[in-house]
Every structure is written in C-alpha cells, then in structure tokens.
Amino acid sequence: MKQHADLRIRIEGHTDNVVKKEANQDLSERRAAAVKAILVKDFQIDGSRMESQGFGDTKLLVPTGANTREPQNRRVEIIIR
C-alpha cells in the first residue's frame, strides 16, 4: 500500500456458525478492526484508505455440520477496491 498511494482496501472479518449470530457478528467486526489497527500502527498505513467490515457467519467457505468447526470459515479477507 505504501507503493500505491491511491490503493484502497476493505478488510472483511468472517466466522464459522458455531455460536449465536450476534456473537459471530461482533467477533467478525472485531477481527477486521484488529487487522486494520495493525496496518495503521505497525505499518503506518493511513486508516482513511481502509474500511473494515464484519460479516459474521454469512459467507461460509465450507459448510459446517453438527459439532464440526471449519477453521477455513474463521478468516480475514482483504479486498482491493
């Protein structure tokens, strides 16, 4: 991002569907915000060039069954805008 000053990104947080939707939504929002905070603090990227958004368990990569947790669903994605 330092080499491309016009680049903007969206940081998306995701969870699995093991606990309540409200908890998953909160966790996904905090997960995305934490990545943004690290990029600002540790890499000195201007925070106005990034937005963070949580999607909870609404965009699962792999289905989860009863009593299974799929770690692929617990993730952060960075979308170039």
mmCIF file with all atom_site columns, C-alpha atoms in Angstrom:
data_model
loop_
_atom_site.group_PDB
_atom_site.id
_atom_site.type_symbol
_atom_site.label_atom_id
_atom_site.label_alt_id
_atom_site.label_comp_id
_atom_site.label_asym_id
_atom_site.label_entity_id
_atom_site.label_seq_id
_atom_site.pdbx_PDB_ins_code
_atom_site.Cartn_x
_atom_site.Cartn_y
_atom_site.Cartn_z
_atom_site.occupancy
_atom_site.B_iso_or_equiv
_atom_site.pdbx_formal_charge
_atom_site.auth_seq_id
_atom_site.auth_comp_id
_atom_site.auth_asym_id
_atom_site.auth_atom_id
_atom_site.pdbx_PDB_model_num
ATOM 1  C CA . MET A 1 1  ? 0.000   0.000   0.000  1.00 0.00 ? 1  MET A CA 1
ATOM 2  C CA . LYS A 1 2  ? 2.939   2.304   0.539  1.00 0.00 ? 2  LYS A CA 1
ATOM 3  C CA . GLN A 1 3  ? 3.973   1.846   -3.093 1.00 0.00 ? 3  GLN A CA 1
ATOM 4  C CA . HIS A 1 4  ? 0.443   2.543   -4.364 1.00 0.00 ? 4  HIS A CA 1
ATOM 5  C CA . ALA A 1 5  ? -0.845  5.675   -2.663 1.00 0.00 ? 5  ALA A CA 1
ATOM 6  C CA . ASP A 1 6  ? -4.199  5.515   -4.460 1.00 0.00 ? 6  ASP A CA 1
ATOM 7  C CA . LEU A 1 7  ? -4.947  1.947   -3.364 1.00 0.00 ? 7  LEU A CA 1
ATOM 8  C CA . ARG A 1 8  ? -7.909  1.452   -1.046 1.00 0.00 ? 8  ARG A CA 1
ATOM 9  C CA . ILE A 1 9  ? -8.927  -1.766  0.669  1.00 0.00 ? 9  ILE A CA 1
ATOM 10 C CA . ARG A 1 10 ? -11.800 -3.303  2.584  1.00 0.00 ? 10 ARG A CA 1
ATOM 11 C CA . ILE A 1 11 ? -10.892 -5.687  5.390  1.00 0.00 ? 11 ILE A CA 1
ATOM 12 C CA . GLU A 1 12 ? -13.595 -8.311  5.879  1.00 0.00 ? 12 GLU A CA 1
ATOM 13 C CA . GLY A 1 13 ? -13.910 -10.417 9.015  1.00 0.00 ? 13 GLY A CA 1
ATOM 14 C CA . HIS A 1 14 ? -15.663 -13.802 8.947  1.00 0.00 ? 14 HIS A CA 1
ATOM 15 C CA . THR A 1 15 ? -16.555 -16.533 11.451 1.00 0.00 ? 15 THR A CA 1
ATOM 16 C CA . ASP A 1 16 ? -17.929 -20.042 11.487 1.00 0.00 ? 16 ASP A CA 1
ATOM 17 C CA . ASN A 1 17 ? -21.528 -20.682 12.549 1.00 0.00 ? 17 ASN A CA 1
ATOM 18 C CA . VAL A 1 18 ? -20.890 -22.450 15.852 1.00 0.00 ? 18 VAL A CA 1
ATOM 19 C CA . VAL A 1 19 ? -22.250 -19.830 18.291 1.00 0.00 ? 19 VAL A CA 1
ATOM 20 C CA . LYS A 1 20 ? -25.086 -17.289 18.172 1.00 0.00 ? 20 LYS A CA 1
ATOM 21 C CA . LYS A 1 21 ? -25.295 -14.980 15.179 1.00 0.00 ? 21 LYS A CA 1
ATOM 22 C CA . GLU A 1 22 ? -24.911 -11.859 17.334 1.00 0.00 ? 22 GLU A CA 1
ATOM 23 C CA . ALA A 1 23 ? -21.677 -13.164 18.851 1.00 0.00 ? 23 ALA A CA 1
ATOM 24 C CA . ASN A 1 24 ? -20.349 -14.142 15.427 1.00 0.00 ? 24 ASN A CA 1
ATOM 25 C CA . GLN A 1 25 ? -21.169 -10.716 14.025 1.00 0.00 ? 25 GLN A CA 1
ATOM 26 C CA . ASP A 1 26 ? -19.381 -8.976  16.896 1.00 0.00 ? 26 ASP A CA 1
ATOM 27 C CA . LEU A 1 27 ? -16.348 -11.258 16.587 1.00 0.00 ? 27 LEU A CA 1
ATOM 28 C CA . SER A 1 28 ? -16.081 -10.727 12.837 1.00 0.00 ? 28 SER A CA 1
ATOM 29 C CA . GLU A 1 29 ? -16.246 -6.945  13.242 1.00 0.00 ? 29 GLU A CA 1
ATOM 30 C CA . ARG A 1 30 ? -13.551 -7.011  15.933 1.00 0.00 ? 30 ARG A CA 1
ATOM 31 C CA . ARG A 1 31 ? -11.407 -9.350  13.836 1.00 0.00 ? 31 ARG A CA 1
ATOM 32 C CA . ALA A 1 32 ? -11.495 -6.984  10.827 1.00 0.00 ? 32 ALA A CA 1
ATOM 33 C CA . ALA A 1 33 ? -10.913 -3.905  13.004 1.00 0.00 ? 33 ALA A CA 1
ATOM 34 C CA . ALA A 1 34 ? -7.884  -5.563  14.636 1.00 0.00 ? 34 ALA A CA 1
ATOM 35 C CA . VAL A 1 35 ? -6.246  -6.140  11.264 1.00 0.00 ? 35 VAL A CA 1
ATOM 36 C CA . LYS A 1 36 ? -6.890  -2.524  10.290 1.00 0.00 ? 36 LYS A CA 1
ATOM 37 C CA . ALA A 1 37 ? -5.406  -1.331  13.588 1.00 0.00 ? 37 ALA A CA 1
ATOM 38 C CA . ILE A 1 38 ? -2.238  -3.355  12.997 1.00 0.00 ? 38 ILE A CA 1
ATOM 39 C CA . LEU A 1 39 ? -1.857  -1.948  9.487  1.00 0.00 ? 39 LEU A CA 1
ATOM 40 C CA . VAL A 1 40 ? -2.195  1.581   10.863 1.00 0.00 ? 40 VAL A CA 1
ATOM 41 C CA . LYS A 1 41 ? 0.012   1.147   13.939 1.00 0.00 ? 41 LYS A CA 1
ATOM 42 C CA . ASP A 1 42 ? 2.722   -1.230  12.771 1.00 0.00 ? 42 ASP A CA 1
ATOM 43 C CA . PHE A 1 43 ? 2.887   -0.390  9.060  1.00 0.00 ? 43 PHE A CA 1
ATOM 44 C CA . GLN A 1 44 ? 1.872   3.306   9.160  1.00 0.00 ? 44 GLN A CA 1
ATOM 45 C CA . ILE A 1 45 ? -0.869  2.871   6.551  1.00 0.00 ? 45 ILE A CA 1
ATOM 46 C CA . ASP A 1 46 ? -3.358  5.751   6.512  1.00 0.00 ? 46 ASP A CA 1
ATOM 47 C CA . GLY A 1 47 ? -6.553  4.463   8.118  1.00 0.00 ? 47 GLY A CA 1
ATOM 48 C CA . SER A 1 48 ? -8.722  6.553   5.802  1.00 0.00 ? 48 SER A CA 1
ATOM 49 C CA . ARG A 1 49 ? -7.623  4.287   2.934  1.00 0.00 ? 49 ARG A CA 1
ATOM 50 C CA . MET A 1 50 ? -9.150  1.252   4.621  1.00 0.00 ? 50 MET A CA 1
ATOM 51 C CA . GLU A 1 51 ? -12.553 0.202   5.814  1.00 0.00 ? 51 GLU A CA 1
ATOM 52 C CA . SER A 1 52 ? -13.300 -2.776  7.978  1.00 0.00 ? 52 SER A CA 1
ATOM 53 C CA . GLN A 1 53 ? -16.491 -4.778  7.966  1.00 0.00 ? 53 GLN A CA 1
ATOM 54 C CA . GLY A 1 54 ? -17.674 -7.922  9.699  1.00 0.00 ? 54 GLY A CA 1
ATOM 55 C CA . PHE A 1 55 ? -19.886 -10.493 8.033  1.00 0.00 ? 55 PHE A CA 1
ATOM 56 C CA . GLY A 1 56 ? -20.310 -12.977 10.866 1.00 0.00 ? 56 GLY A CA 1
ATOM 57 C CA . ASP A 1 57 ? -21.224 -16.389 9.519  1.00 0.00 ? 57 ASP A CA 1
ATOM 58 C CA . THR A 1 58 ? -22.988 -15.139 6.378  1.00 0.00 ? 58 THR A CA 1
ATOM 59 C CA . LYS A 1 59 ? -20.224 -16.050 3.901  1.00 0.00 ? 59 LYS A CA 1
ATOM 60 C CA . LEU A 1 60 ? -19.046 -19.536 4.831  1.00 0.00 ? 60 LEU A CA 1
ATOM 61 C CA . LEU A 1 61 ? -16.337 -21.022 2.615  1.00 0.00 ? 61 LEU A CA 1
ATOM 62 C CA . VAL A 1 62 ? -17.149 -24.571 3.630  1.00 0.00 ? 62 VAL A CA 1
ATOM 63 C CA . PRO A 1 63 ? -20.317 -25.988 5.182  1.00 0.00 ? 63 PRO A CA 1
ATOM 64 C CA . THR A 1 64 ? -20.285 -26.889 8.831  1.00 0.00 ? 64 THR A CA 1
ATOM 65 C CA . GLY A 1 65 ? -22.183 -29.802 10.268 1.00 0.00 ? 65 GLY A CA 1
ATOM 66 C CA . ALA A 1 66 ? -23.309 -30.553 13.768 1.00 0.00 ? 66 ALA A CA 1
ATOM 67 C CA . ASN A 1 67 ? -20.353 -30.468 16.166 1.00 0.00 ? 67 ASN A CA 1
ATOM 68 C CA . THR A 1 68 ? -17.828 -29.583 13.450 1.00 0.00 ? 68 THR A CA 1
ATOM 69 C CA . ARG A 1 69 ? -15.856 -26.386 13.270 1.00 0.00 ? 69 ARG A CA 1
ATOM 70 C CA . GLU A 1 70 ? -14.295 -25.463 9.988  1.00 0.00 ? 70 GLU A CA 1
ATOM 71 C CA . PRO A 1 71 ? -11.266 -23.205 10.535 1.00 0.00 ? 71 PRO A CA 1
ATOM 72 C CA . GLN A 1 72 ? -11.420 -22.024 6.909  1.00 0.00 ? 72 GLN A CA 1
ATOM 73 C CA . ASN A 1 73 ? -14.540 -20.064 7.838  1.00 0.00 ? 73 ASN A CA 1
ATOM 74 C CA . ARG A 1 74 ? -12.715 -18.141 10.577 1.00 0.00 ? 74 ARG A CA 1
ATOM 75 C CA . ARG A 1 75 ? -10.733 -15.706 8.492  1.00 0.00 ? 75 ARG A CA 1
ATOM 76 C CA . VAL A 1 76 ? -9.997  -12.168 7.343  1.00 0.00 ? 76 VAL A CA 1
ATOM 77 C CA . GLU A 1 77 ? -10.043 -11.249 3.668  1.00 0.00 ? 77 GLU A CA 1
ATOM 78 C CA . ILE A 1 78 ? -8.579  -8.113  2.157  1.00 0.00 ? 78 ILE A CA 1
ATOM 79 C CA . ILE A 1 79 ? -10.445 -6.770  -0.857 1.00 0.00 ? 79 ILE A CA 1
ATOM 80 C CA . ILE A 1 80 ? -8.750  -4.281  -3.163 1.00 0.00 ? 80 ILE A CA 1
ATOM 81 C CA . ARG A 1 81 ? -11.180 -1.530  -4.117 1.00 0.00 ? 81 ARG A CA 1
#
